[in-house]
Coordinates of C-alpha atoms in Angstrom, one line a residue:
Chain A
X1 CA -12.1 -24.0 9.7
X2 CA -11.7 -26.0 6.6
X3 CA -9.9 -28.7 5.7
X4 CA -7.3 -26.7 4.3
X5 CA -7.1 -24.5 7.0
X6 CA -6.5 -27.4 10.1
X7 CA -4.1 -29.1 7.8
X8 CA -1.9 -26.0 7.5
X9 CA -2.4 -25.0 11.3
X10 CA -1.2 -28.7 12.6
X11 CA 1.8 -28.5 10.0
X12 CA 2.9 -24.7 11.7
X13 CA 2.4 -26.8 15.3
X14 CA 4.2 -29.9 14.4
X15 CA 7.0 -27.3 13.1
X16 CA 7.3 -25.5 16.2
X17 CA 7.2 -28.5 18.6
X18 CA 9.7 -29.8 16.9
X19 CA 12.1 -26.2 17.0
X20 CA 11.5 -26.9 20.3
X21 CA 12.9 -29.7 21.2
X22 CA 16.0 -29.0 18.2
X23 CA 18.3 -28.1 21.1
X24 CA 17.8 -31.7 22.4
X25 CA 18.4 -33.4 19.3
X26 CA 22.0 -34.0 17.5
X27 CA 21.6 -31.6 14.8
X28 CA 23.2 -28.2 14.4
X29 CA 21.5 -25.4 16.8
X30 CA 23.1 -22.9 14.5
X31 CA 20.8 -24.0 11.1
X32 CA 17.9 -23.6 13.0
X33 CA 18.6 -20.5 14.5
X34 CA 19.5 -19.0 11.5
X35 CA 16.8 -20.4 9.6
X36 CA 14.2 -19.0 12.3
X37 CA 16.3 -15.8 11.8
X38 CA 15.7 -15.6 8.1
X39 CA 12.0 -16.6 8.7
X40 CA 11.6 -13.5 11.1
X41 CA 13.5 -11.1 8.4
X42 CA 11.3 -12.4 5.5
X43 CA 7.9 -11.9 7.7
X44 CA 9.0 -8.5 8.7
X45 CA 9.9 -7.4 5.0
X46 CA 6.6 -8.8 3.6
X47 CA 4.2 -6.4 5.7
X48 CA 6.5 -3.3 4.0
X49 CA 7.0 -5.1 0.8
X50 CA 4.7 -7.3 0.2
X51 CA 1.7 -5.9 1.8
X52 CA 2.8 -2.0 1.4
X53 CA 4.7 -2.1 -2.1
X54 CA 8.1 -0.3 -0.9
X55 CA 11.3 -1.6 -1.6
X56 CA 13.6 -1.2 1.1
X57 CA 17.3 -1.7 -0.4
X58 CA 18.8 -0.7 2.8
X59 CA 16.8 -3.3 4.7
X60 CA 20.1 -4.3 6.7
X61 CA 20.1 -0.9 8.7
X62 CA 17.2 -1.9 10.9
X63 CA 19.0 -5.6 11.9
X64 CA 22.7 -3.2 11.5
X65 CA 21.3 -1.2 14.8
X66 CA 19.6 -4.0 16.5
X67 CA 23.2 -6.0 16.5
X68 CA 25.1 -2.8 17.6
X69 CA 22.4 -1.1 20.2
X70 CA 22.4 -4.8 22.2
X71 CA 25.9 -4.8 21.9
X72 CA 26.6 -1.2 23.3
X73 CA 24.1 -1.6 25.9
X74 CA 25.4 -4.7 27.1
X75 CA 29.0 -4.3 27.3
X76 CA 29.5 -0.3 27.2
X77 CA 26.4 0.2 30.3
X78 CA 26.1 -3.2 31.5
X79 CA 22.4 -3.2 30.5
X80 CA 21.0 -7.0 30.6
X81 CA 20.6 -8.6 27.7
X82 CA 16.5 -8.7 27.3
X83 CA 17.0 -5.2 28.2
X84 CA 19.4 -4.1 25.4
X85 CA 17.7 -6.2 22.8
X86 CA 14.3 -4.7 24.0
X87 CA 15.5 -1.0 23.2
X88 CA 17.2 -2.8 19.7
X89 CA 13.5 -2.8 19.3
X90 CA 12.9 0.8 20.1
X91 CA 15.9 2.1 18.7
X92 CA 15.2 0.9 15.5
X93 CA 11.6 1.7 15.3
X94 CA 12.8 5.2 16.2
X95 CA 15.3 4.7 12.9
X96 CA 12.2 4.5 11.3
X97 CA 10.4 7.1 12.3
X98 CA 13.5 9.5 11.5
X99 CA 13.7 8.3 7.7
X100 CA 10.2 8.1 7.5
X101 CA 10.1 11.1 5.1
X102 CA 11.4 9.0 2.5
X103 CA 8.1 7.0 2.0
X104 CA 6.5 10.1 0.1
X105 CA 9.0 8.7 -2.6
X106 CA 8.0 5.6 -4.5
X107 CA 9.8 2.7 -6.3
X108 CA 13.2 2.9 -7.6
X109 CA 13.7 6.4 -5.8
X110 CA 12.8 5.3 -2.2
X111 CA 14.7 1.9 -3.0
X112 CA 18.3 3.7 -4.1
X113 CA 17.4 6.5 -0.9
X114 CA 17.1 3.8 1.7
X115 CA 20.1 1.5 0.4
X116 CA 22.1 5.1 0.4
X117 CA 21.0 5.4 4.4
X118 CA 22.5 2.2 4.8
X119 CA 25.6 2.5 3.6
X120 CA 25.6 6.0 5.4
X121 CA 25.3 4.2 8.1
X122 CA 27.6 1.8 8.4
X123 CA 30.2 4.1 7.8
X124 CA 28.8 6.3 11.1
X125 CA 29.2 2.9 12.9
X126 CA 32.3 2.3 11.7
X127 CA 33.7 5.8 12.8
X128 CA 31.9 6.4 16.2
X129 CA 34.7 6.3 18.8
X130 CA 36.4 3.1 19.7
X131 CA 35.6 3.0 23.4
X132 CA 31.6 2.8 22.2
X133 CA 31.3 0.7 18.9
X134 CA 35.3 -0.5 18.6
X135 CA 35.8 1.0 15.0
X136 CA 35.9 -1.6 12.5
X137 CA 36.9 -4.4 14.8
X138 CA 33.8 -4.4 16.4
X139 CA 32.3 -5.6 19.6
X140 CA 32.6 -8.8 21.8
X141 CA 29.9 -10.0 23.7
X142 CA 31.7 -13.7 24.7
X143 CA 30.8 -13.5 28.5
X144 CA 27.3 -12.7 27.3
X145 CA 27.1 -15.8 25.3
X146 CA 24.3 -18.0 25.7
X147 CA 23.1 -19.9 22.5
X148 CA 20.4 -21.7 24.0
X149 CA 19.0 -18.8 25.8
X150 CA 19.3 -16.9 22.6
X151 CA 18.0 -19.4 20.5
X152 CA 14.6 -19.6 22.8
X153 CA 14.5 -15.8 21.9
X154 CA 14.6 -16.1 18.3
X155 CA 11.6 -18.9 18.5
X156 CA 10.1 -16.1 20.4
X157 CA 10.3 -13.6 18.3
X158 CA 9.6 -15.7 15.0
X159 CA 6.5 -16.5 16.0
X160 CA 5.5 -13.2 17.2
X161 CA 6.5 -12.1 13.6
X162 CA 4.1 -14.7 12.3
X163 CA 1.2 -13.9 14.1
X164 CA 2.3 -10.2 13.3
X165 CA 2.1 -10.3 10.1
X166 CA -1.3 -12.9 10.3
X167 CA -2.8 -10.0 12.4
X168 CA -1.5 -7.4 9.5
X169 CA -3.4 -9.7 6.7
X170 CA -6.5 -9.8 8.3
X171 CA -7.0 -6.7 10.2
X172 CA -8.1 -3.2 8.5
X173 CA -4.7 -1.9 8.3
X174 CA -3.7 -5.2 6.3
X175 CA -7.1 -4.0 4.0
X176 CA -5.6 -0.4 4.0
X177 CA -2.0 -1.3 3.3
X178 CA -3.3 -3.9 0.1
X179 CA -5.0 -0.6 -1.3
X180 CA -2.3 1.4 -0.8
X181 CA -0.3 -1.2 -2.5
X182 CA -1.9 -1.7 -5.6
X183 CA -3.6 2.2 -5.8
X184 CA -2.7 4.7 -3.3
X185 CA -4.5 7.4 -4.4
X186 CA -7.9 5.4 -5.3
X187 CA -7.3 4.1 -1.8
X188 CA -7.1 7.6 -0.2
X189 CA -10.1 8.4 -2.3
X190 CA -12.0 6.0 0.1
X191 CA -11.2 7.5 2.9
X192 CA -7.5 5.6 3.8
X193 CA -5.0 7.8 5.5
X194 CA -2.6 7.0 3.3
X195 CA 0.6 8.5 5.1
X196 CA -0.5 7.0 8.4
X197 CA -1.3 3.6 8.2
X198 CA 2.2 3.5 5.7
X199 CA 4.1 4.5 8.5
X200 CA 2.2 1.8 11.0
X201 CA 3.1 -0.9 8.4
X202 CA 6.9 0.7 8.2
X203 CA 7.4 0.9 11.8
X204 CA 6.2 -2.9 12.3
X205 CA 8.8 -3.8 9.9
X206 CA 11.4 -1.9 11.1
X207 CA 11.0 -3.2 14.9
X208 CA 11.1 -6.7 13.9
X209 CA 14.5 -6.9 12.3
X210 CA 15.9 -4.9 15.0
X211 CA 15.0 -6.9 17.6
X212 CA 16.6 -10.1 15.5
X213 CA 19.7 -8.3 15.4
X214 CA 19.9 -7.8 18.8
X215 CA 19.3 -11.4 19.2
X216 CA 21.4 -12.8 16.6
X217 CA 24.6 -10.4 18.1
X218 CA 23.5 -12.3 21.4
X219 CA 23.9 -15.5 19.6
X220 CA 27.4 -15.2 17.2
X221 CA 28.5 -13.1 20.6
X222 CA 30.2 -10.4 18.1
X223 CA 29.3 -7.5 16.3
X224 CA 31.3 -5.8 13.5
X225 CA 30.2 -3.3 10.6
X226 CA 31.0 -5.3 7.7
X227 CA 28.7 -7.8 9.1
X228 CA 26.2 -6.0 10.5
X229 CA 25.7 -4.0 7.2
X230 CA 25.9 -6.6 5.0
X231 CA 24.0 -5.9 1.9
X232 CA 23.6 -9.5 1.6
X233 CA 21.5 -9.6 4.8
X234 CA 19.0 -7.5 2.2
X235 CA 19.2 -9.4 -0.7
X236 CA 18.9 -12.8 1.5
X237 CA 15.6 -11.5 2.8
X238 CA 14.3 -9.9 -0.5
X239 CA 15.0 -13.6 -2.4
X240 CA 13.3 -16.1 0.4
X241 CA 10.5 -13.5 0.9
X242 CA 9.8 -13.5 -2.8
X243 CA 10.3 -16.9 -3.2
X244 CA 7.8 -17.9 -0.9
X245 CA 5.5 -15.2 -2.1
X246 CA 5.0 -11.9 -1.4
X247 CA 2.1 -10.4 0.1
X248 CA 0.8 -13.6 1.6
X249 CA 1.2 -14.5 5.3
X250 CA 3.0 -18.5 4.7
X251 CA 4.6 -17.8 1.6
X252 CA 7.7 -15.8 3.3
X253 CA 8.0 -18.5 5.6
X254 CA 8.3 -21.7 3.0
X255 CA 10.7 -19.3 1.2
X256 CA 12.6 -18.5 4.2
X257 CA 13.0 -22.7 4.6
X258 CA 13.4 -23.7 1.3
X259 CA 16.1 -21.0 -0.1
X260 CA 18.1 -20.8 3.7
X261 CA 18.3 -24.8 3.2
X262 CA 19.2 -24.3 -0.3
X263 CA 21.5 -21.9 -0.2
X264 CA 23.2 -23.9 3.2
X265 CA 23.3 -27.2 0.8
X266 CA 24.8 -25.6 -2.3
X267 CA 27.4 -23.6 -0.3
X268 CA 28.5 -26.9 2.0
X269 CA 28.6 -28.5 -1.5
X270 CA 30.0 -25.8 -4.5
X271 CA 32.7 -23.7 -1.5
X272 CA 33.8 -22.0 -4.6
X273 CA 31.0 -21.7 -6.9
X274 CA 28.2 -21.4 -4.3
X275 CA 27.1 -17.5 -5.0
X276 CA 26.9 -18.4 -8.9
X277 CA 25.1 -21.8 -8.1
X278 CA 22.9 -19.7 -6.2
X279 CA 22.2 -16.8 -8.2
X280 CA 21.6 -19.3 -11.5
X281 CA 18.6 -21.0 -9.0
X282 CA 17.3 -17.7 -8.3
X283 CA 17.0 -17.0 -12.0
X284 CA 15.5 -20.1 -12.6
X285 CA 13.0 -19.7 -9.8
X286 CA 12.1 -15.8 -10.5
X287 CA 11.7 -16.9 -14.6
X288 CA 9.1 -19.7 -13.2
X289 CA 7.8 -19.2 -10.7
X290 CA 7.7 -14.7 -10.1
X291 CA 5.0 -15.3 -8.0
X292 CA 6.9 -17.5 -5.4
X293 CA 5.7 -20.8 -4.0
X294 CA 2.6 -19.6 -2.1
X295 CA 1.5 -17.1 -5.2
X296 CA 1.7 -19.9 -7.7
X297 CA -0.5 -21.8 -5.9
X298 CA -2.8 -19.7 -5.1
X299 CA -2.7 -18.6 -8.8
X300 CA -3.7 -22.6 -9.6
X301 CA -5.9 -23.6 -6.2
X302 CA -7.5 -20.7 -5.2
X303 CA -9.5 -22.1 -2.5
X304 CA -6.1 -22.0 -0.7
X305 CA -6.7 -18.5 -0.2
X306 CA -7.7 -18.3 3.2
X307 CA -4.6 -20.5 4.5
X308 CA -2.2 -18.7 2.7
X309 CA -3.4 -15.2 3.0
Chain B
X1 CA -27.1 28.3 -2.6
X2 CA -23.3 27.9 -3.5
X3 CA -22.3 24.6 -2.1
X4 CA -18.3 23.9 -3.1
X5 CA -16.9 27.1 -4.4
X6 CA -13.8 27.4 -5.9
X7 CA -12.2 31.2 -6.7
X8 CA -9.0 32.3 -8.5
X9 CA -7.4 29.1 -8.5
X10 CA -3.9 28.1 -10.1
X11 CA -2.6 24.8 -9.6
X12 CA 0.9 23.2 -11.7
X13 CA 1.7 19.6 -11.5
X14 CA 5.4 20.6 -12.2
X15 CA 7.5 23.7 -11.3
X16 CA 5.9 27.0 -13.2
X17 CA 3.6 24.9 -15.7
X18 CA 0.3 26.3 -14.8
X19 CA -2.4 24.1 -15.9
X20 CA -5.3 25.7 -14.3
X21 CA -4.7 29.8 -14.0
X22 CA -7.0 31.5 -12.2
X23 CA -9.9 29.6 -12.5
X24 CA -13.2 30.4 -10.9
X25 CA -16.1 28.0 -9.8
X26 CA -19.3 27.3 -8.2
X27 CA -21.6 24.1 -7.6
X28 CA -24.6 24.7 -6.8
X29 CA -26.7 22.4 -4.1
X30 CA -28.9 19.6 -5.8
X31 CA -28.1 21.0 -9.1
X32 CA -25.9 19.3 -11.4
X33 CA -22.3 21.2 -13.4
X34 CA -20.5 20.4 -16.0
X35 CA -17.1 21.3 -16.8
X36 CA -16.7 20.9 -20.7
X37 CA -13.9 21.8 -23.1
X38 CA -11.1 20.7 -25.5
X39 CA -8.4 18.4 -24.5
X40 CA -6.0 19.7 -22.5
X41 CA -8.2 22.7 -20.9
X42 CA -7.2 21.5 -17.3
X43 CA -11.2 19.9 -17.3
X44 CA -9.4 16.8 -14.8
X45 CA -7.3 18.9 -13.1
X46 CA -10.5 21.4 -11.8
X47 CA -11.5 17.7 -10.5
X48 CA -8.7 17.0 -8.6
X49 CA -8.0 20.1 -7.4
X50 CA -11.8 20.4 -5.7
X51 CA -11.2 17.1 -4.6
X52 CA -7.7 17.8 -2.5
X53 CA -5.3 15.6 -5.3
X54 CA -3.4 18.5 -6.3
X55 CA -2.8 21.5 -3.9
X56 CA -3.1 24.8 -5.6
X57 CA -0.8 27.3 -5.5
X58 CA -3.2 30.2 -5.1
X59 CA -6.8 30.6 -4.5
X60 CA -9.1 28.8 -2.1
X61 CA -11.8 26.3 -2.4
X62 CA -14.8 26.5 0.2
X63 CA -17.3 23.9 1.0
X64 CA -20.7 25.7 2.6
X65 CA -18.5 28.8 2.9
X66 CA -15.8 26.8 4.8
X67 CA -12.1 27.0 3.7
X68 CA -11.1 23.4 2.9
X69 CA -8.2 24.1 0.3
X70 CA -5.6 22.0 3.1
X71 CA -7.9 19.5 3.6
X72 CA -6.2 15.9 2.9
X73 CA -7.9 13.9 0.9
X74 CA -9.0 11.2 2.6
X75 CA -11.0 13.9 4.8
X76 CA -13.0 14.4 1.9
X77 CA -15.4 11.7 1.6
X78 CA -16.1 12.5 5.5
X79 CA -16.9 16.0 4.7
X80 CA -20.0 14.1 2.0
X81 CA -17.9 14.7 -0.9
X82 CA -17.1 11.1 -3.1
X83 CA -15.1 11.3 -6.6
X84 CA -15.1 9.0 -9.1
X85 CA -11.9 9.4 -11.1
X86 CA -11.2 9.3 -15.2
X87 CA -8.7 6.3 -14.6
X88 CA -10.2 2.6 -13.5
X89 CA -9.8 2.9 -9.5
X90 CA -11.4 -0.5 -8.6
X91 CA -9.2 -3.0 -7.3
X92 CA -9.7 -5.9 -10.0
X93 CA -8.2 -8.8 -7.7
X94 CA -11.1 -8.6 -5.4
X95 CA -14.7 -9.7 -6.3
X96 CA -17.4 -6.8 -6.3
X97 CA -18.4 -6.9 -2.9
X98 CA -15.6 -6.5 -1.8
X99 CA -14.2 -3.4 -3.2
X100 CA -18.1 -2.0 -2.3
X101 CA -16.6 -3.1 1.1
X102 CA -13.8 -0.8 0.6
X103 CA -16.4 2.0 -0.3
X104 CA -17.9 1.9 3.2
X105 CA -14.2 2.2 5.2
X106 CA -15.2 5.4 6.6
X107 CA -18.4 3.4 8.8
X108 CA -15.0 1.4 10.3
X109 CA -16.5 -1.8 12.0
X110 CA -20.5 -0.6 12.1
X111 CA -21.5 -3.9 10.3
X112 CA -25.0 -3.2 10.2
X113 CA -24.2 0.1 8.4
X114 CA -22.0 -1.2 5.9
X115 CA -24.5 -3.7 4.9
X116 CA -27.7 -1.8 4.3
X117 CA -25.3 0.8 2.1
X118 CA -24.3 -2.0 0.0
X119 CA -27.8 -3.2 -0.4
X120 CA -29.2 0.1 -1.1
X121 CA -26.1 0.0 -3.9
X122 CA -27.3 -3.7 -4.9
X123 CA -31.2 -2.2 -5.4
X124 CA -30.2 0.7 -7.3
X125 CA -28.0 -1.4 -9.9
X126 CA -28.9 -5.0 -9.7
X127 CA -26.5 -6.2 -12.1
X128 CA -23.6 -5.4 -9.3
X129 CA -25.7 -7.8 -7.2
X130 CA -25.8 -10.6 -9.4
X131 CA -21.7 -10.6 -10.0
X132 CA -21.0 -9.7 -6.4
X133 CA -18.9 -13.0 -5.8
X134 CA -16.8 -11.9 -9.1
X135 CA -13.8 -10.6 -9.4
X136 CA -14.3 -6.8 -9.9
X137 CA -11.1 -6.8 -13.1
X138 CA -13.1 -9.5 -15.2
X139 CA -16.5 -6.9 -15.1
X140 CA -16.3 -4.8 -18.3
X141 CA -15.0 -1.6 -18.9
X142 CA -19.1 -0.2 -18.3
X143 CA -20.0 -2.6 -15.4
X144 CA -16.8 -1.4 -13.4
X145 CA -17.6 2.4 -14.2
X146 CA -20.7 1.6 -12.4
X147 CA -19.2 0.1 -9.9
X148 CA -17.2 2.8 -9.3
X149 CA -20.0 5.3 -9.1
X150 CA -22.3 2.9 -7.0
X151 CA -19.0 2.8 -4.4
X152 CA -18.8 6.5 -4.5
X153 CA -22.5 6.5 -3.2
X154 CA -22.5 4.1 -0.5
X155 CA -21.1 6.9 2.2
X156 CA -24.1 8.9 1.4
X157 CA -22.5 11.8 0.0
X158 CA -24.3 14.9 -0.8
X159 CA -21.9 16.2 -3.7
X160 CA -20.4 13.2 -6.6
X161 CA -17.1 14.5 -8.6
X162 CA -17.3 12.8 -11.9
X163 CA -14.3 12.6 -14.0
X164 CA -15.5 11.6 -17.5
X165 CA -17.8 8.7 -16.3
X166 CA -18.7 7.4 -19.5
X167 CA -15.5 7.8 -21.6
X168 CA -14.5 5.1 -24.1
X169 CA -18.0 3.3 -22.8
X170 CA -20.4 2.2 -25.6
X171 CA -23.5 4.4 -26.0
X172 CA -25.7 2.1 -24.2
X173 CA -24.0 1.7 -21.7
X174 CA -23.1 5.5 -21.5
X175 CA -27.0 6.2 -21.5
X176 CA -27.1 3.9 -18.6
X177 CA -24.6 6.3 -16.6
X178 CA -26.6 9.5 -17.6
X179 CA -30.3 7.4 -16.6
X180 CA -28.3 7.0 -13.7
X181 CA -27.1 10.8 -13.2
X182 CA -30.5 11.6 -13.6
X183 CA -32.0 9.5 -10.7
X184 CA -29.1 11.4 -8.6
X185 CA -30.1 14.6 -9.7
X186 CA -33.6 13.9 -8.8
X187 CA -32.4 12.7 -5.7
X188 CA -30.5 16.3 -4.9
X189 CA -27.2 14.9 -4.9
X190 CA -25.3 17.9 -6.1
X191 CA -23.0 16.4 -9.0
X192 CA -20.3 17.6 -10.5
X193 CA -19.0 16.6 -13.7
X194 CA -16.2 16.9 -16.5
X195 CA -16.8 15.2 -19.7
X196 CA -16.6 15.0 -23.5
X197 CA -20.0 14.0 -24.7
X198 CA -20.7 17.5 -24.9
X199 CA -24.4 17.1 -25.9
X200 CA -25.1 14.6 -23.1
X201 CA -23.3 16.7 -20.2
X202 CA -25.1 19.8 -22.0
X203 CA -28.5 17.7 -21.7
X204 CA -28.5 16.8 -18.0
X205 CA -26.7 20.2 -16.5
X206 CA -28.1 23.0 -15.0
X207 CA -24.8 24.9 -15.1
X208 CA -22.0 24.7 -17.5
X209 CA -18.6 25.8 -17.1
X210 CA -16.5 26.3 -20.6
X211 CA -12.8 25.7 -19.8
X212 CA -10.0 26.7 -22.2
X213 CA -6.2 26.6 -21.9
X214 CA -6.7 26.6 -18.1
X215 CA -8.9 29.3 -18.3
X216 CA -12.4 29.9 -17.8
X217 CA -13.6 31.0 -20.9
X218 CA -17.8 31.0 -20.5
X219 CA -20.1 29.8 -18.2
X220 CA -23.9 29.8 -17.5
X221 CA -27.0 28.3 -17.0
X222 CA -28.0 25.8 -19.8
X223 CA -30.4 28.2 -21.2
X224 CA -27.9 30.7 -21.9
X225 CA -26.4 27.9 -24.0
X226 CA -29.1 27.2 -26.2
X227 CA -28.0 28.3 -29.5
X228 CA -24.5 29.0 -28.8
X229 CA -23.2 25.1 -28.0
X230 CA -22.0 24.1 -31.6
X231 CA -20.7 27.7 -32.3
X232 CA -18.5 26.7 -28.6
X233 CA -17.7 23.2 -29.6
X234 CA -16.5 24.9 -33.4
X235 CA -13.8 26.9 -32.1
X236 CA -12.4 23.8 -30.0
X237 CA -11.9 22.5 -33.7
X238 CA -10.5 25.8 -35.0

């Protein structure tokens, strides 16, 4: 381990000591859940994006059923919590699975497919009868509500999603999913099941979000469909994870930190103007930096390589 | 003895467009084909078909008498057949080594085997050995053809797909490529290949398949050639 690497290492432990301890400090619990929360969604997306090359504009879907299968679970069957957020996990990666066709399209096409499933279903949610998913008002889970407990769980499943996605970079199927990336066919050429390790790479990305939906219902302690389909729970994920850098294992997270504290600064300061504010940054960034943080810098100090992929 | 064997096959990239129609063809072991003919005459798309990138819509393609037309391709390069393709298929962001690497995914985690392949790779072209730390996108255009076809060869394959291997590469280093070839050939790897230098392809072939419009138009041995070439290449011009 180099220098490089032990410096970056005690930096992630000093980080995670001290989102430990955040609950006995006097600062908001509910930043630093949702900053762990936009970490998690950024990790997940970079193994489909980053690492695999698809764009999924529908994103939200997974995280859409992980809110609404915990929530259903818990107060339609009386499932426990872990339980219910457990199969948010399953359900989704079953999602995945079912749409799976979809990944023999590429780009633009499998973008504007997947945003369309979204959308489809969010209006299924918002339709199913009243007694399971309470149309458009939603679902309460307030005798459920535990925002320590449920903060604990989305440390949990952050760093799962980081050692995820480490695993992913430095495994074979990380190796396969790079070649698909930049050449699919050269890479089935070698011998790379294309298809197959695709779907691996899609199915870890899908069970992540899902499972932080589940959690993040347990925390707010209420589920709706405008929320839980927000398309802005996409884009949000899209801009940190590309901020930080695609296809590397810390950039997601820096972006994840930097833009959720951005965006939380300009909106507390500019109420009005916050979204413009936010979008002109973006621009800025995107024009200067379209590698994000980690890409840049890796672009300029290569030997940073092996910390930051 | 007919090794990969290809009959009556028709293969579109779009709807009803028939690029290949009813084309025939036979490589035979240790013995090198070329596919020659005008632009256009579906030379690439013989290639990929054989090779399990297009599907065809009719007719089957055998390998040692074996029905392999719904093979994927990845299954390919397990079944001893490697490709090289027209288009650059390295991945320039990593160094040499590392896309040879790549060339060995079918020996999964066998270390030991992975490494003597890329040696034997490194011995045959040395100058692959001396940029292995490089990254493969700043090699030129001849240096990555090369390592392309030394990554094709590090699975041990007994039949190579060429797809134009020394297009737009400067005569020496085209010679090179064809040296190359021949060491192959004298090594029995049965090569198959499409290209444009007619003359050179006509030199080193023991077979020669004339492709027009899709169609086969002539084929034979080299010496049912002699004589005949520049009246063949003449009416490509016609």
């Amino acid at each position: 381990m180099n220098r490089y690497s032990a410096l970056a290492w005690a930096s992630i432990a000093a980080g995670l000591a001290f989102l430990f301890v955040v609950p006995l400090l006097p600062v908001s619990l509910p930043y630093f859940f949702y900053m762990m929360f936009w970490i998690t969604m950024a990790c997940a997306f970079n193994i489909i994006y980053g690492f695999v090359g698809y764009l999924p504009f529908g994103y939200v879907m997974f995280y859409g059923v992980g809110t609404y299968v915990t929530a259903v679970l818990w107060s339609r069957f009386h499932v426990p919590i872990p339980a219910a957020i457990l199969a948010s996990g399953c359900i989704g990666t079953a999602l995945a699975l079912a749409v799976a066709p979809t990944l023999r399209l590429r780009g633009i096409y499998f973008a504007i497919v997947n945003f369309a499933m979204a959308m489809v279903l969010r209006i299924l949610v918002a339709n199913l009868p009243f007694e399971w998913s309470g149309g458009s008002f939603g679902i309460t889970l307030s005798r459920a509500y535990r925002p320590l407990t449920s903060y604990y769980f989305m440390l949990g499943l952050m760093v799962l999603s980081g050692l995820t996605v480490l695993w992913v970079s430095r495994s074979r199927l990380g190796v396969a999913l790079r070649c698909i990336r930049d050449d699919a066919a050269a890479a089935s050429v070698l011998g790379i099941n294309v298809p197959v390790n695709r779907l691996k790479a899609w199915m870890i990305a899908a069970a992540i979000p899902s499972v932080a939906g589940g959690i993040e219902a347990w925390f707010t302690a209420i589920v709706d469909p405008a929320t839980s389909f927000n398309m802005m729970v996409t884009a949000k994920t899209i801009v940190y994870a590309m901020f930080g850098g695609l296809g590397t294992v810390i950039g997601p997270v820096f972006g994840a930190v930097f833009m959720y504290g951005l965006d939380d600064f300009i909106w507390g300061r500019f109420p009005v103007l916050n979204l413009l504010v936010l979008g002109l940054m973006i621009v800025f960034l995107i024009l200067f930096m379209p590698r994000g943080i980690a890409g840049t810098a890796l672009r300029k100090w290569p030997r940073l390589r092996q910390v930051v992929k | 003895m007919a090794i990969l064997e290809a009959k009556n096959l028709t293969v579109a990239y779009y709807g009803d467009i028939h690029i290949l129609k009813d084309v025939s063809f036979c490589a035979r072991e240790g013995r090198v084909t070329a596919v020659i003919g005008p632009n256009g005459a579906g030379k690439s798309t013989l290639l990929k078909a054989l090779y399990g990138l297009l599907k065809p819509i009719s007719g089957s393609i055998r390998l040692r008498g074996e029905e392999i037309t719904e093979c994927k391709v990845h299954e390919f390069i397990r079944m001893g057949i490697a490709y090289v393709p027209q288009l650059r298929s390295i991945f320039p962001e990593l160094t040499v080594k590392e896309n040879l690497e790549l060339g060995t995914w079918i020996f999964k985690t066998d270390k030991a085997r992975v490494r003597d392949a890329i040696e034997g790779v490194f011995e045959r072209f040395p100058m692959l050995a001396q940029k292995q730390g490089d990254p493969a996108g700043l090699l030129s255009g001849g240096q990555q053809k090369i390592l392309e076809i030394g990554r094709s060869l590090l699975t041990g394959p007994s039949i190579c797909l060429l797809d134009e291997p020394t297009a737009t590469l400067a005569p020496r280093i085209a010679a090179q490529i064809y040296a190359t070839l021949e060491d192959l050939k004298s090594e029995k790897i049965t090569i198959v290949m499409v290209d444009q230098r007619v003359r050179q392809a006509f030199d080193i072939a023991d077979y020669i398949y004339v492709l027009e419009l899709g169609q086969n138009k002539a084929d034979g041995t080299r010496q049912d050639f002699v004589g005949r070439l520049t009246e063949t290449i003449k009416g490509w011009l016609d």
